Amino acid sequence: MPFELHPVDETDFPEVIRCMWETYENPVQDLYRLFCPLNEVGATDHESAIKQSTSRFWQWHVSDPTSYWQKVVDTDAGSKIVGAALWKINTKNPYEKIVHHPAYWHPEGGQREFASQALWQHDAVRERWAQRPHIYLGIIYMHPSRQRQGGGKKILEWGIAKATEMGVEMWLDGWQYGRPVYERFGFTTVDHHRLKPETENPDEAWKACEREWTDLDEWVMWRPKDGPYVEGKSVRPWQET
């Protein structure tokens, strides 16, 4: 399959985010709903939720100097965007100052509080253990019609080459089906947990989140700066004394 990688610009972004929605809704991934809820503030239906998230992701991108989006295009289909990745290229420790912001794109009340807590937990391991320059793979996807055809491999190879060039380690948050792929590229699981927000007085919106978002397991994965992880040889910097 003739895939090519290119940086994403503003004109690409609606297609990039629409492709992301189509991917993560087939099948639906509960973790994705933390970032892209159907009832996003300002949205009235599925289509407007996509548009709201497009605007939000673009604003996050342009306001973050570490953010690098890249697209995968299929040159046999008129350079159609069929996948993408969001990298955070951290040339210094990104966790010198930790600020937890609420998930303001969720409706106020229990849903916003649930999502906020879940996303704080999502970042917690990296906040403790990734306090060095590194590359973080925040999002990676290939459209269902183009999966298992080499596009994801191109993305990961690009990231590994970039990390090698910079001499830094790599981090990502995976889920059960992606974990074996990342292991083949030299990553290892350093933490496995389930996002589990808690409150003493849940409202109906909170209870709905607990019922509907049940698959919130994630695997925090790491790749050493000197190459693929080797059990018994690779040193985990956060464990050094």
PDB file of C-alpha atoms in Angstrom:
ATOM      1  CA  MET A   1       0.000   0.000   0.000  1.00  0.00           C
ATOM      2  CA  PRO A   2       1.589   3.348  -1.049  1.00  0.00           C
ATOM      3  CA  PHE A   3       1.440   5.254   2.250  1.00  0.00           C
ATOM      4  CA  GLU A   4       3.307   8.487   2.877  1.00  0.00           C
ATOM      5  CA  LEU A   5       3.833  10.526   6.061  1.00  0.00           C
ATOM      6  CA  HIS A   6       3.473  14.312   6.049  1.00  0.00           C
ATOM      7  CA  PRO A   7       3.072  17.055   8.656  1.00  0.00           C
ATOM      8  CA  VAL A   8      -0.500  18.180   9.274  1.00  0.00           C
ATOM      9  CA  ASP A   9      -1.570  21.767   8.631  1.00  0.00           C
ATOM     10  CA  GLU A  10      -4.790  23.586   9.437  1.00  0.00           C
ATOM     11  CA  THR A  11      -6.426  22.725   6.113  1.00  0.00           C
ATOM     12  CA  ASP A  12      -5.900  19.014   6.832  1.00  0.00           C
ATOM     13  CA  PHE A  13      -7.310  19.084  10.313  1.00  0.00           C
ATOM     14  CA  PRO A  14     -11.027  18.517   9.662  1.00  0.00           C
ATOM     15  CA  GLU A  15     -10.199  15.408   7.630  1.00  0.00           C
ATOM     16  CA  VAL A  16      -7.680  14.209  10.244  1.00  0.00           C
ATOM     17  CA  ILE A  17     -10.166  14.458  13.104  1.00  0.00           C
ATOM     18  CA  ARG A  18     -13.052  12.981  11.103  1.00  0.00           C
ATOM     19  CA  CYS A  19     -10.858  10.005  10.249  1.00  0.00           C
ATOM     20  CA  MET A  20      -9.996   9.696  13.949  1.00  0.00           C
ATOM     21  CA  TRP A  21     -13.691   9.588  14.889  1.00  0.00           C
ATOM     22  CA  GLU A  22     -14.394   6.957  12.233  1.00  0.00           C
ATOM     23  CA  THR A  23     -11.513   4.848  13.539  1.00  0.00           C
ATOM     24  CA  TYR A  24     -12.232   5.023  17.272  1.00  0.00           C
ATOM     25  CA  GLU A  25     -15.936   4.417  16.756  1.00  0.00           C
ATOM     26  CA  ASN A  26     -15.290   1.188  14.857  1.00  0.00           C
ATOM     27  CA  PRO A  27     -15.372  -0.370  17.382  1.00  0.00           C
ATOM     28  CA  VAL A  28     -16.129   2.292  19.991  1.00  0.00           C
ATOM     29  CA  GLN A  29     -13.308   2.746  22.500  1.00  0.00           C
ATOM     30  CA  ASP A  30     -14.398   4.023  25.898  1.00  0.00           C
ATOM     31  CA  LEU A  31     -11.111   5.838  26.528  1.00  0.00           C
ATOM     32  CA  TYR A  32     -11.754   7.844  23.378  1.00  0.00           C
ATOM     33  CA  ARG A  33     -14.986   9.216  24.819  1.00  0.00           C
ATOM     34  CA  LEU A  34     -12.968  10.989  27.507  1.00  0.00           C
ATOM     35  CA  PHE A  35     -11.435  13.104  24.754  1.00  0.00           C
ATOM     36  CA  CYS A  36     -14.357  13.158  22.306  1.00  0.00           C
ATOM     37  CA  PRO A  37     -17.752  12.871  24.004  1.00  0.00           C
ATOM     38  CA  LEU A  38     -20.883  12.793  21.886  1.00  0.00           C
ATOM     39  CA  ASN A  39     -22.434  15.484  24.068  1.00  0.00           C
ATOM     40  CA  GLU A  40     -19.480  17.878  23.979  1.00  0.00           C
ATOM     41  CA  VAL A  41     -20.265  21.396  25.179  1.00  0.00           C
ATOM     42  CA  GLY A  42     -21.675  23.304  22.204  1.00  0.00           C
ATOM     43  CA  ALA A  43     -22.593  20.167  20.243  1.00  0.00           C
ATOM     44  CA  THR A  44     -26.171  19.311  19.305  1.00  0.00           C
ATOM     45  CA  ASP A  45     -25.604  16.089  17.346  1.00  0.00           C
ATOM     46  CA  HIS A  46     -22.898  13.715  16.133  1.00  0.00           C
ATOM     47  CA  GLU A  47     -21.777  15.986  13.290  1.00  0.00           C
ATOM     48  CA  SER A  48     -21.467  19.066  15.467  1.00  0.00           C
ATOM     49  CA  ALA A  49     -19.555  17.028  18.073  1.00  0.00           C
ATOM     50  CA  ILE A  50     -16.965  16.217  15.394  1.00  0.00           C
ATOM     51  CA  LYS A  51     -16.693  19.893  14.459  1.00  0.00           C
ATOM     52  CA  GLN A  52     -16.364  20.970  18.087  1.00  0.00           C
ATOM     53  CA  SER A  53     -13.600  18.462  18.722  1.00  0.00           C
ATOM     54  CA  THR A  54     -11.815  19.526  15.517  1.00  0.00           C
ATOM     55  CA  SER A  55     -11.668  23.111  16.730  1.00  0.00           C
ATOM     56  CA  ARG A  56     -10.558  22.076  20.206  1.00  0.00           C
ATOM     57  CA  PHE A  57      -7.794  19.736  19.051  1.00  0.00           C
ATOM     58  CA  TRP A  58      -6.473  22.399  16.700  1.00  0.00           C
ATOM     59  CA  GLN A  59      -6.353  24.981  19.488  1.00  0.00           C
ATOM     60  CA  TRP A  60      -4.532  22.511  21.706  1.00  0.00           C
ATOM     61  CA  HIS A  61      -2.044  21.898  18.916  1.00  0.00           C
ATOM     62  CA  VAL A  62      -1.203  25.522  18.112  1.00  0.00           C
ATOM     63  CA  SER A  63      -0.893  26.432  21.798  1.00  0.00           C
ATOM     64  CA  ASP A  64       1.568  23.607  22.563  1.00  0.00           C
ATOM     65  CA  PRO A  65       5.111  23.962  21.146  1.00  0.00           C
ATOM     66  CA  THR A  66       5.788  20.241  21.764  1.00  0.00           C
ATOM     67  CA  SER A  67       2.833  19.132  19.611  1.00  0.00           C
ATOM     68  CA  TYR A  68       3.539  17.504  16.248  1.00  0.00           C
ATOM     69  CA  TRP A  69       0.704  16.028  14.177  1.00  0.00           C
ATOM     70  CA  GLN A  70       1.480  13.908  11.148  1.00  0.00           C
ATOM     71  CA  LYS A  71      -0.876  12.383   8.634  1.00  0.00           C
ATOM     72  CA  VAL A  72      -0.737   9.152   6.653  1.00  0.00           C
ATOM     73  CA  VAL A  73      -1.943   9.565   3.074  1.00  0.00           C
ATOM     74  CA  ASP A  74      -2.791   6.897   0.514  1.00  0.00           C
ATOM     75  CA  THR A  75      -1.263   8.028  -2.779  1.00  0.00           C
ATOM     76  CA  ASP A  76      -3.366   5.481  -4.680  1.00  0.00           C
ATOM     77  CA  ALA A  77      -6.503   7.236  -3.426  1.00  0.00           C
ATOM     78  CA  GLY A  78      -5.687  10.811  -4.323  1.00  0.00           C
ATOM     79  CA  SER A  79      -3.582  11.353  -1.172  1.00  0.00           C
ATOM     80  CA  LYS A  80      -6.600  10.678   1.014  1.00  0.00           C
ATOM     81  CA  ILE A  81      -5.834  10.922   4.751  1.00  0.00           C
ATOM     82  CA  VAL A  82      -6.157   7.400   6.159  1.00  0.00           C
ATOM     83  CA  GLY A  83      -4.367   7.738   9.488  1.00  0.00           C
ATOM     84  CA  ALA A  84      -2.506  10.122  11.749  1.00  0.00           C
ATOM     85  CA  ALA A  85      -0.450  10.479  14.895  1.00  0.00           C
ATOM     86  CA  LEU A  86       0.068  13.092  17.568  1.00  0.00           C
ATOM     87  CA  TRP A  87       3.550  13.248  19.021  1.00  0.00           C
ATOM     88  CA  LYS A  88       4.730  15.372  21.941  1.00  0.00           C
ATOM     89  CA  ILE A  89       8.394  16.135  21.314  1.00  0.00           C
ATOM     90  CA  ASN A  90       9.692  17.133  24.729  1.00  0.00           C
ATOM     91  CA  THR A  91      13.197  18.594  24.623  1.00  0.00           C
ATOM     92  CA  LYS A  92      13.047  19.130  28.386  1.00  0.00           C
ATOM     93  CA  ASN A  93      11.133  17.702  31.348  1.00  0.00           C
ATOM     94  CA  PRO A  94       7.466  18.522  30.633  1.00  0.00           C
ATOM     95  CA  TYR A  95       6.457  17.832  34.235  1.00  0.00           C
ATOM     96  CA  GLU A  96       8.486  20.443  36.093  1.00  0.00           C
ATOM     97  CA  LYS A  97       5.204  22.164  36.876  1.00  0.00           C
ATOM     98  CA  ILE A  98       2.080  20.000  36.940  1.00  0.00           C
ATOM     99  CA  VAL A  99      -1.301  21.675  36.542  1.00  0.00           C
ATOM    100  CA  HIS A 100      -4.503  19.632  36.312  1.00  0.00           C
ATOM    101  CA  HIS A 101      -7.161  21.349  34.241  1.00  0.00           C
ATOM    102  CA  PRO A 102     -10.808  20.221  34.212  1.00  0.00           C
ATOM    103  CA  ALA A 103     -12.233  18.482  31.147  1.00  0.00           C
ATOM    104  CA  TYR A 104     -14.132  21.638  30.194  1.00  0.00           C
ATOM    105  CA  TRP A 105     -15.460  20.145  26.946  1.00  0.00           C
ATOM    106  CA  HIS A 106     -17.705  17.789  28.928  1.00  0.00           C
ATOM    107  CA  PRO A 107     -21.018  19.109  30.300  1.00  0.00           C
ATOM    108  CA  GLU A 108     -20.816  20.560  33.800  1.00  0.00           C
ATOM    109  CA  GLY A 109     -21.605  18.252  36.681  1.00  0.00           C
ATOM    110  CA  GLY A 110     -20.851  14.596  37.231  1.00  0.00           C
ATOM    111  CA  GLN A 111     -19.725  13.840  33.684  1.00  0.00           C
ATOM    112  CA  ARG A 112     -17.136  16.625  33.703  1.00  0.00           C
ATOM    113  CA  GLU A 113     -15.852  15.584  37.117  1.00  0.00           C
ATOM    114  CA  PHE A 114     -15.671  11.920  36.092  1.00  0.00           C
ATOM    115  CA  ALA A 115     -13.781  12.727  32.882  1.00  0.00           C
ATOM    116  CA  SER A 116     -11.446  15.147  34.653  1.00  0.00           C
ATOM    117  CA  GLN A 117     -10.448  12.595  37.265  1.00  0.00           C
ATOM    118  CA  ALA A 118      -9.975   9.892  34.632  1.00  0.00           C
ATOM    119  CA  LEU A 119      -7.706  12.106  32.537  1.00  0.00           C
ATOM    120  CA  TRP A 120      -5.640  13.128  35.578  1.00  0.00           C
ATOM    121  CA  GLN A 121      -5.149   9.421  36.318  1.00  0.00           C
ATOM    122  CA  HIS A 122      -4.294   8.884  32.647  1.00  0.00           C
ATOM    123  CA  ASP A 123      -1.317  11.257  33.006  1.00  0.00           C
ATOM    124  CA  ALA A 124      -0.247  10.263  36.524  1.00  0.00           C
ATOM    125  CA  VAL A 125       2.338   7.551  35.749  1.00  0.00           C
ATOM    126  CA  ARG A 126       4.155   9.675  33.190  1.00  0.00           C
ATOM    127  CA  GLU A 127       4.092  12.643  35.553  1.00  0.00           C
ATOM    128  CA  ARG A 128       6.031  10.545  38.075  1.00  0.00           C
ATOM    129  CA  TRP A 129       8.340   8.548  35.828  1.00  0.00           C
ATOM    130  CA  ALA A 130       8.869  10.494  32.580  1.00  0.00           C
ATOM    131  CA  GLN A 131      10.541  13.555  34.085  1.00  0.00           C
ATOM    132  CA  ARG A 132      13.212  13.788  31.401  1.00  0.00           C
ATOM    133  CA  PRO A 133      13.315  14.853  27.756  1.00  0.00           C
ATOM    134  CA  HIS A 134      11.342  12.282  25.769  1.00  0.00           C
ATOM    135  CA  ILE A 135       8.945  11.689  22.911  1.00  0.00           C
ATOM    136  CA  TYR A 136       5.376  10.792  23.804  1.00  0.00           C
ATOM    137  CA  LEU A 137       2.980   9.183  21.343  1.00  0.00           C
ATOM    138  CA  GLY A 138      -0.380  10.586  22.398  1.00  0.00           C
ATOM    139  CA  ILE A 139      -2.532   9.432  19.480  1.00  0.00           C
ATOM    140  CA  ILE A 140      -1.993   6.917  16.702  1.00  0.00           C
ATOM    141  CA  TYR A 141      -4.607   5.471  14.393  1.00  0.00           C
ATOM    142  CA  MET A 142      -5.194   4.017  10.948  1.00  0.00           C
ATOM    143  CA  HIS A 143      -8.650   3.987   9.402  1.00  0.00           C
ATOM    144  CA  PRO A 144     -10.259   0.521   9.641  1.00  0.00           C
ATOM    145  CA  SER A 145     -10.091   0.187   5.851  1.00  0.00           C
ATOM    146  CA  ARG A 146      -6.287   0.620   5.944  1.00  0.00           C
ATOM    147  CA  GLN A 147      -5.291  -1.287   9.054  1.00  0.00           C
ATOM    148  CA  ARG A 148      -2.612  -4.002   9.017  1.00  0.00           C
ATOM    149  CA  GLN A 149      -1.184  -2.619   5.778  1.00  0.00           C
ATOM    150  CA  GLY A 150       1.949  -0.894   7.087  1.00  0.00           C
ATOM    151  CA  GLY A 151       0.762   2.616   7.915  1.00  0.00           C
ATOM    152  CA  GLY A 152       1.144   2.244  11.681  1.00  0.00           C
ATOM    153  CA  LYS A 153       4.598   0.762  11.141  1.00  0.00           C
ATOM    154  CA  LYS A 154       5.633   3.885   9.241  1.00  0.00           C
ATOM    155  CA  ILE A 155       4.433   6.092  12.088  1.00  0.00           C
ATOM    156  CA  LEU A 156       6.305   4.122  14.740  1.00  0.00           C
ATOM    157  CA  GLU A 157       9.478   3.941  12.666  1.00  0.00           C
ATOM    158  CA  TRP A 158       9.369   7.720  12.238  1.00  0.00           C
ATOM    159  CA  GLY A 159       9.035   8.220  15.990  1.00  0.00           C
ATOM    160  CA  ILE A 160      11.850   5.799  16.806  1.00  0.00           C
ATOM    161  CA  ALA A 161      14.126   7.537  14.293  1.00  0.00           C
ATOM    162  CA  LYS A 162      13.291  10.901  15.851  1.00  0.00           C
ATOM    163  CA  ALA A 163      13.954   9.627  19.374  1.00  0.00           C
ATOM    164  CA  THR A 164      17.267   8.111  18.227  1.00  0.00           C
ATOM    165  CA  GLU A 165      18.246  11.400  16.621  1.00  0.00           C
ATOM    166  CA  MET A 166      17.453  13.262  19.855  1.00  0.00           C
ATOM    167  CA  GLY A 167      18.917  10.579  22.128  1.00  0.00           C
ATOM    168  CA  VAL A 168      15.749  10.338  24.224  1.00  0.00           C
ATOM    169  CA  GLU A 169      13.355   7.682  25.513  1.00  0.00           C
ATOM    170  CA  MET A 170       9.781   7.143  24.299  1.00  0.00           C
ATOM    171  CA  TRP A 171       6.435   6.798  26.081  1.00  0.00           C
ATOM    172  CA  LEU A 172       2.913   5.885  25.069  1.00  0.00           C
ATOM    173  CA  ASP A 173      -0.369   4.732  26.591  1.00  0.00           C
ATOM    174  CA  GLY A 174      -1.628   1.608  24.879  1.00  0.00           C
ATOM    175  CA  TRP A 175      -4.599  -0.682  25.159  1.00  0.00           C
ATOM    176  CA  GLN A 176      -4.759  -4.459  25.079  1.00  0.00           C
ATOM    177  CA  TYR A 177      -4.915  -4.939  21.304  1.00  0.00           C
ATOM    178  CA  GLY A 178      -2.091  -2.518  20.516  1.00  0.00           C
ATOM    179  CA  ARG A 179       0.305  -3.708  23.182  1.00  0.00           C
ATOM    180  CA  PRO A 180       1.811  -6.637  21.204  1.00  0.00           C
ATOM    181  CA  VAL A 181       2.525  -4.283  18.295  1.00  0.00           C
ATOM    182  CA  TYR A 182       4.374  -1.816  20.491  1.00  0.00           C
ATOM    183  CA  GLU A 183       6.364  -4.619  22.097  1.00  0.00           C
ATOM    184  CA  ARG A 184       7.636  -5.618  18.642  1.00  0.00           C
ATOM    185  CA  PHE A 185       9.015  -2.091  18.324  1.00  0.00           C
ATOM    186  CA  GLY A 186      10.963  -2.308  21.570  1.00  0.00           C
ATOM    187  CA  PHE A 187       8.463  -0.952  24.101  1.00  0.00           C
ATOM    188  CA  THR A 188       7.706  -2.620  27.407  1.00  0.00           C
ATOM    189  CA  THR A 189       4.791  -2.205  29.809  1.00  0.00           C
ATOM    190  CA  VAL A 190       5.819  -0.361  32.965  1.00  0.00           C
ATOM    191  CA  ASP A 191       2.334   0.013  34.449  1.00  0.00           C
ATOM    192  CA  HIS A 192      -1.118  -1.442  33.826  1.00  0.00           C
ATOM    193  CA  HIS A 193      -4.110   0.119  35.523  1.00  0.00           C
ATOM    194  CA  ARG A 194      -7.766   0.944  35.168  1.00  0.00           C
ATOM    195  CA  LEU A 195      -8.896   4.543  35.297  1.00  0.00           C
ATOM    196  CA  LYS A 196     -11.226   4.642  38.266  1.00  0.00           C
ATOM    197  CA  PRO A 197     -12.638   8.033  39.272  1.00  0.00           C
ATOM    198  CA  GLU A 198     -14.291   8.198  42.694  1.00  0.00           C
ATOM    199  CA  THR A 199     -16.821  10.441  44.396  1.00  0.00           C
ATOM    200  CA  GLU A 200     -18.882  10.218  47.577  1.00  0.00           C
ATOM    201  CA  ASN A 201     -22.037  11.670  46.024  1.00  0.00           C
ATOM    202  CA  PRO A 202     -22.402  10.634  42.383  1.00  0.00           C
ATOM    203  CA  ASP A 203     -25.098  12.377  40.405  1.00  0.00           C
ATOM    204  CA  GLU A 204     -26.967  10.725  37.536  1.00  0.00           C
ATOM    205  CA  ALA A 205     -24.421  11.914  34.976  1.00  0.00           C
ATOM    206  CA  TRP A 206     -21.583  10.340  36.986  1.00  0.00           C
ATOM    207  CA  LYS A 207     -23.514   7.076  37.277  1.00  0.00           C
ATOM    208  CA  ALA A 208     -24.091   7.106  33.506  1.00  0.00           C
ATOM    209  CA  CYS A 209     -20.340   7.396  32.956  1.00  0.00           C
ATOM    210  CA  GLU A 210     -19.735   4.398  35.215  1.00  0.00           C
ATOM    211  CA  ARG A 211     -22.310   2.361  33.284  1.00  0.00           C
ATOM    212  CA  GLU A 212     -21.249   3.378  29.796  1.00  0.00           C
ATOM    213  CA  TRP A 213     -17.469   3.780  30.050  1.00  0.00           C
ATOM    214  CA  THR A 214     -16.447   0.415  31.432  1.00  0.00           C
ATOM    215  CA  ASP A 215     -13.336  -0.385  29.372  1.00  0.00           C
ATOM    216  CA  LEU A 216     -10.882   2.100  30.867  1.00  0.00           C
ATOM    217  CA  ASP A 217      -7.841  -0.164  31.170  1.00  0.00           C
ATOM    218  CA  GLU A 218      -4.562   1.149  29.813  1.00  0.00           C
ATOM    219  CA  TRP A 219      -0.968   0.018  29.566  1.00  0.00           C
ATOM    220  CA  VAL A 220       1.750   2.636  30.075  1.00  0.00           C
ATOM    221  CA  MET A 221       4.653   1.681  27.819  1.00  0.00           C
ATOM    222  CA  TRP A 222       8.254   2.863  27.632  1.00  0.00           C
ATOM    223  CA  ARG A 223      11.158   2.458  25.204  1.00  0.00           C
ATOM    224  CA  PRO A 224      14.712   3.177  26.422  1.00  0.00           C
ATOM    225  CA  LYS A 225      16.731   5.927  24.790  1.00  0.00           C
ATOM    226  CA  ASP A 226      19.477   3.467  23.803  1.00  0.00           C
ATOM    227  CA  GLY A 227      17.208   1.140  21.820  1.00  0.00           C
ATOM    228  CA  PRO A 228      14.649  -1.639  22.307  1.00  0.00           C
ATOM    229  CA  TYR A 229      13.890  -2.746  25.848  1.00  0.00           C
ATOM    230  CA  VAL A 230      15.877  -5.795  26.943  1.00  0.00           C
ATOM    231  CA  GLU A 231      14.703  -7.581  30.090  1.00  0.00           C
ATOM    232  CA  GLY A 232      17.459  -7.693  32.683  1.00  0.00           C
ATOM    233  CA  LYS A 233      19.634  -5.159  30.823  1.00  0.00           C
ATOM    234  CA  SER A 234      17.624  -2.007  30.209  1.00  0.00           C
ATOM    235  CA  VAL A 235      17.772   0.399  33.156  1.00  0.00           C
ATOM    236  CA  ARG A 236      14.585   2.251  34.087  1.00  0.00           C
ATOM    237  CA  PRO A 237      15.808   5.773  34.958  1.00  0.00           C
ATOM    238  CA  TRP A 238      13.030   6.449  37.475  1.00  0.00           C
ATOM    239  CA  GLN A 239      14.212   3.443  39.518  1.00  0.00           C
ATOM    240  CA  GLU A 240      17.827   4.536  39.718  1.00  0.00           C
ATOM    241  CA  THR A 241      19.072   5.646  43.132  1.00  0.00           C
TER     242      THR A 241
END
